[in-house]
């Protein structure tokens, strides 16, 4: 790849280590087919399975999927409870398969709001796959970026009160350590399907320098070829992290 002057443009080339996706458009996919919205969520799970498989094959380190936001409780009661059931049954049927494929499952979000039975399933699924060394699959459920930062602050204040850390020790790195994604690399690539171009309270802190990719494709129609297109778009970009383009080319600082 080169710029308009013909000089080489130093771009990523490497695969993203961490891809974060807002899987949007399930409801509209179903409505277009005159089906109830929940059918769109079922079709969405099928798309998830294909994308997880693809990321594992491409040696992506972390795939984070936004499954249910802290704001999604505002939806009609029926849709919320059907989504909970779908989450529960998907966990039940998929965990062994994930485990066999060396995939480590992590659920992030305020899990205390979930029924105890679901919380137990989550704990069991995480424990069963904890030692796997392939793809880390992060499912964000009852997650909100603002919730994440808030819970981090609450823990930091408690640690200061307990004399475990000093006030002066509060740095960006320290805050990072208290987020639920502490042990994961920051997302390199953010994808949102469904045509909306917003973050909807996903990983607010973590997305500071992430590359964004939006597509009008509704999530149930999002396939492996589209995933590769997003990855290719990422690979063609020059990440500057505040430097100038010349600095990147001349000094190869990054
Ligand atoms: C995303 O699809 C899935 C969840 C939020 C659970 P939507 O259900 O938001 O689909 P649209 O945006 O209504 O089409
Ligand atoms: C974001 O989608 C949350 C998930 C995909 C789980 P929404 O469809 O809820 O987002 P908004 O409300 O349109 O911003
Ligand atoms: Mg939506």
Coordinates of C-alpha atoms and ligand atoms in Angstrom, one line a residue:
X1 CA 0.0 0.0 0.0
X2 CA 1.2 3.5 -0.7
X3 CA 0.0 7.1 -0.3
X4 CA -0.8 9.5 -3.2
X5 CA 2.9 10.5 -3.5
X6 CA 3.9 6.9 -4.0
X7 CA 5.9 6.6 -0.8
X8 CA 5.4 3.5 1.3
X9 CA 2.8 3.8 4.0
X10 CA 3.7 1.8 7.0
X11 CA 0.5 0.0 8.0
X12 CA -0.4 -2.7 10.5
X13 CA -0.2 -5.8 8.5
X14 CA -0.6 -7.9 11.6
X15 CA -3.9 -9.5 12.7
X16 CA -5.6 -7.7 15.5
X17 CA -4.9 -9.4 18.9
X18 CA -8.3 -8.4 20.3
X19 CA -11.5 -7.9 18.4
X20 CA -14.6 -6.4 20.1
X21 CA -18.0 -6.7 18.4
X22 CA -21.4 -5.0 19.0
X23 CA -23.7 -7.6 17.5
X24 CA -26.6 -5.4 16.5
X25 CA -29.5 -5.9 14.2
X26 CA -31.1 -9.2 15.4
X27 CA -34.5 -7.7 16.0
X28 CA -34.7 -5.9 12.6
X29 CA -33.5 -9.1 10.9
X30 CA -36.5 -11.0 12.3
X31 CA -39.0 -8.1 11.8
X32 CA -38.0 -8.0 8.1
X33 CA -39.0 -11.6 7.9
X34 CA -42.3 -11.0 9.8
X35 CA -40.9 -13.1 12.6
X36 CA -40.8 -12.4 16.4
X37 CA -37.6 -10.5 17.5
X38 CA -36.5 -13.6 19.5
X39 CA -36.0 -15.5 16.2
X40 CA -33.5 -12.9 15.3
X41 CA -31.6 -13.6 18.5
X42 CA -31.6 -17.3 17.8
X43 CA -30.2 -16.6 14.3
X44 CA -27.7 -14.3 16.0
X45 CA -26.4 -17.2 18.1
X46 CA -25.7 -19.2 14.9
X47 CA -23.7 -16.2 13.5
X48 CA -21.8 -16.1 16.8
X49 CA -20.8 -19.8 16.5
X50 CA -19.4 -19.2 13.0
X51 CA -17.4 -16.1 14.0
X52 CA -16.0 -17.7 17.1
X53 CA -14.9 -20.7 15.0
X54 CA -13.3 -18.3 12.5
X55 CA -11.4 -16.3 15.1
X56 CA -10.1 -19.4 16.7
X57 CA -8.8 -20.6 13.3
X58 CA -7.2 -17.2 12.6
X59 CA -5.4 -17.4 15.9
X60 CA -7.0 -14.2 17.3
X61 CA -6.2 -14.0 21.0
X62 CA -9.3 -12.3 22.3
X63 CA -12.9 -12.0 20.9
X64 CA -15.3 -9.8 23.0
X65 CA -18.9 -9.9 22.1
X66 CA -21.6 -7.6 23.5
X67 CA -24.5 -9.8 24.2
X68 CA -26.6 -7.8 26.6
X69 CA -26.0 -4.2 27.8
X70 CA -26.8 -2.7 31.2
X71 CA -29.5 -0.7 29.3
X72 CA -31.1 -3.7 27.6
X73 CA -33.2 -4.3 30.8
X74 CA -35.3 -1.4 29.4
X75 CA -36.7 -3.8 26.7
X76 CA -40.1 -5.4 27.0
X77 CA -40.2 -8.0 29.8
X78 CA -40.9 -10.8 27.4
X79 CA -37.8 -10.1 25.2
X80 CA -35.6 -9.8 28.3
X81 CA -36.7 -13.1 29.8
X82 CA -36.4 -14.9 26.4
X83 CA -32.9 -13.5 26.0
X84 CA -32.0 -14.8 29.5
X85 CA -33.3 -18.3 28.5
X86 CA -31.4 -18.2 25.3
X87 CA -28.2 -17.2 27.1
X88 CA -28.7 -20.0 29.6
X89 CA -29.4 -22.7 27.0
X90 CA -26.6 -21.5 24.8
X91 CA -24.2 -21.8 27.7
X92 CA -25.5 -25.3 28.4
X93 CA -25.1 -26.6 24.9
X94 CA -21.9 -24.8 23.8
X95 CA -19.5 -25.1 26.7
X96 CA -18.3 -28.6 26.0
X97 CA -17.7 -27.6 22.4
X98 CA -15.7 -24.5 23.4
X99 CA -13.7 -26.6 25.9
X100 CA -12.9 -29.2 23.2
X101 CA -11.6 -26.4 20.9
X102 CA -9.3 -25.1 23.6
X103 CA -11.4 -21.9 24.0
X104 CA -11.4 -20.0 27.3
X105 CA -14.8 -18.5 28.2
X106 CA -15.1 -15.3 30.2
X107 CA -18.3 -13.5 31.1
X108 CA -17.9 -9.8 32.0
X109 CA -20.6 -7.6 33.4
X110 CA -22.7 -7.1 36.6
X111 CA -23.5 -10.8 37.0
X112 CA -25.3 -10.2 40.4
X113 CA -28.4 -9.1 38.5
X114 CA -28.8 -12.5 36.9
X115 CA -30.9 -15.4 38.5
X116 CA -28.7 -17.5 40.8
X117 CA -29.1 -20.5 38.5
X118 CA -27.6 -18.6 35.6
X119 CA -24.8 -17.3 37.8
X120 CA -23.9 -20.8 38.8
X121 CA -23.8 -21.9 35.1
X122 CA -21.5 -19.0 34.3
X123 CA -19.1 -19.9 37.1
X124 CA -19.1 -23.5 36.1
X125 CA -18.5 -22.7 32.4
X126 CA -15.6 -20.3 33.3
X127 CA -14.0 -22.9 35.6
X128 CA -14.3 -25.7 33.0
X129 CA -12.5 -23.6 30.3
X130 CA -10.2 -21.6 32.5
X131 CA -7.0 -23.5 31.6
X132 CA -7.5 -23.5 27.9
X133 CA -4.8 -21.7 25.9
X134 CA -6.5 -20.9 22.6
X135 CA -9.0 -18.1 21.9
X136 CA -10.3 -16.2 24.9
X137 CA -14.0 -15.6 24.2
X138 CA -15.4 -12.7 26.3
X139 CA -19.1 -12.4 26.5
X140 CA -20.3 -9.1 27.8
X141 CA -23.6 -9.6 29.6
X142 CA -25.3 -6.9 31.7
X143 CA -22.1 -5.0 30.9
X144 CA -21.8 -1.2 30.6
X145 CA -18.6 0.8 30.2
X146 CA -19.7 3.2 32.8
X147 CA -20.5 0.4 35.2
X148 CA -17.0 -1.0 34.6
X149 CA -15.3 2.3 35.5
X150 CA -17.7 2.8 38.5
X151 CA -17.0 -0.7 40.0
X152 CA -13.2 -0.1 39.5
X153 CA -13.5 3.2 41.4
X154 CA -15.4 1.6 44.2
X155 CA -12.7 -1.1 44.6
X156 CA -9.9 1.5 44.5
X157 CA -11.6 3.6 47.2
X158 CA -12.1 0.5 49.3
X159 CA -8.4 -0.4 48.9
X160 CA -7.3 3.1 49.9
X161 CA -9.5 3.0 53.0
X162 CA -8.1 -0.4 53.9
X163 CA -4.6 1.1 53.5
X164 CA -3.8 -1.4 50.8
X165 CA -2.9 1.4 48.3
X166 CA -1.9 5.0 48.6
X167 CA -3.9 7.8 47.0
X168 CA -0.8 8.9 45.0
X169 CA -0.7 5.4 43.5
X170 CA -3.7 6.1 41.3
X171 CA -2.5 6.1 37.7
X172 CA -4.1 5.1 34.4
X173 CA -2.3 1.7 34.8
X174 CA -3.8 1.2 38.3
X175 CA -7.3 2.0 37.1
X176 CA -6.8 -0.4 34.2
X177 CA -5.9 -3.1 36.7
X178 CA -9.3 -2.7 38.4
X179 CA -11.4 -3.0 35.2
X180 CA -13.0 -6.3 34.4
X181 CA -10.7 -6.6 31.4
X182 CA -7.5 -6.1 33.4
X183 CA -5.7 -9.2 32.1
X184 CA -6.6 -8.7 28.5
X185 CA -4.9 -6.6 25.8
X186 CA -6.9 -3.5 24.7
X187 CA -9.2 -4.1 21.7
X188 CA -7.4 -3.4 18.4
X189 CA -10.5 -3.6 16.3
X190 CA -14.1 -2.7 17.1
X191 CA -16.9 -3.9 14.8
X192 CA -20.5 -2.9 14.9
X193 CA -23.1 -4.5 12.6
X194 CA -26.6 -3.3 12.1
X195 CA -25.9 0.1 10.6
X196 CA -25.8 2.2 13.8
X197 CA -22.5 4.1 14.4
X198 CA -22.3 4.4 18.2
X199 CA -20.6 2.7 21.1
X200 CA -23.7 2.2 23.2
X201 CA -21.8 2.1 26.5
X202 CA -19.5 -0.9 25.5
X203 CA -15.9 -0.9 26.6
X204 CA -15.6 2.9 27.0
X205 CA -12.1 3.1 28.7
X206 CA -10.7 0.3 26.7
X207 CA -11.7 1.7 23.3
X208 CA -9.5 4.8 23.6
X209 CA -7.2 3.8 20.6
X210 CA -9.2 1.1 19.0
X211 CA -9.8 1.1 15.2
X212 CA -13.6 1.3 14.4
X213 CA -15.4 -0.6 11.6
X214 CA -19.1 -0.2 10.9
X215 CA -21.3 -2.3 8.6
X216 CA -25.0 -2.1 7.7
X217 CA -25.2 -5.9 7.6
X218 CA -27.6 -7.2 10.3
X219 CA -25.8 -9.5 12.8
X220 CA -27.5 -12.8 11.8
X221 CA -26.2 -12.2 8.2
X222 CA -22.6 -11.4 9.4
X223 CA -20.4 -14.2 8.1
X224 CA -16.8 -15.2 8.0
X225 CA -16.1 -13.4 4.7
X226 CA -17.4 -10.1 6.3
X227 CA -15.2 -10.8 9.3
X228 CA -12.2 -11.1 7.1
X229 CA -13.1 -7.9 5.3
X230 CA -13.1 -6.1 8.7
X231 CA -9.8 -7.6 9.6
X232 CA -8.3 -6.6 6.1
X233 CA -9.6 -3.0 6.7
X234 CA -7.8 -3.0 10.0
X235 CA -4.6 -4.3 8.5
X236 CA -4.6 -1.5 5.9
X237 CA -4.7 1.3 8.6
X238 CA -1.8 3.2 10.0
X239 CA -2.1 3.4 13.8
X240 CA -0.4 6.5 15.1
X241 CA -1.2 6.8 18.8
X242 CA -0.5 10.5 18.7
X243 CA 2.6 10.4 16.6
X244 CA 2.8 11.8 13.0
X245 CA 2.6 9.6 10.0
X246 CA 6.2 10.5 9.2
X247 CA 7.4 9.4 12.6
X248 CA 5.9 6.1 12.1
X249 CA 7.5 5.6 8.7
X250 CA 10.9 7.1 9.5
X251 CA 11.6 5.9 12.9
X252 CA 9.3 2.8 13.0
X253 CA 8.7 3.8 16.6
X254 CA 5.7 1.5 17.2
Ligands
LIG1 C1 -28.7 -6.9 19.2 O1 -29.8 -6.9 18.4 C2 -28.9 -7.9 20.3 C3 -29.2 -7.4 21.6 C4 -29.2 -6.1 22.0 C5 -29.5 -8.4 22.6 P1 -31.0 -6.0 18.6 O2 -32.0 -6.7 19.4 O3 -30.6 -4.7 19.2 O4 -31.5 -5.7 17.1 P2 -32.2 -4.4 16.6 O5 -31.2 -3.3 16.8 O6 -33.5 -4.2 17.3 O7 -32.4 -4.7 15.1
LIG2 C1 -26.1 -2.7 22.0 O1 -27.1 -2.8 21.1 C2 -26.0 -3.8 22.9 C3 -25.8 -5.1 22.3 C4 -25.6 -5.4 21.1 C5 -25.9 -6.2 23.3 P1 -28.5 -2.0 21.3 O2 -29.3 -2.3 20.1 O3 -29.1 -2.2 22.6 O4 -28.0 -0.5 21.2 P2 -28.8 0.9 21.1 O5 -29.7 1.0 22.2 O6 -29.5 0.9 19.8 O7 -27.7 2.0 21.2
LIG3 MG1 -30.1 -2.8 18.4

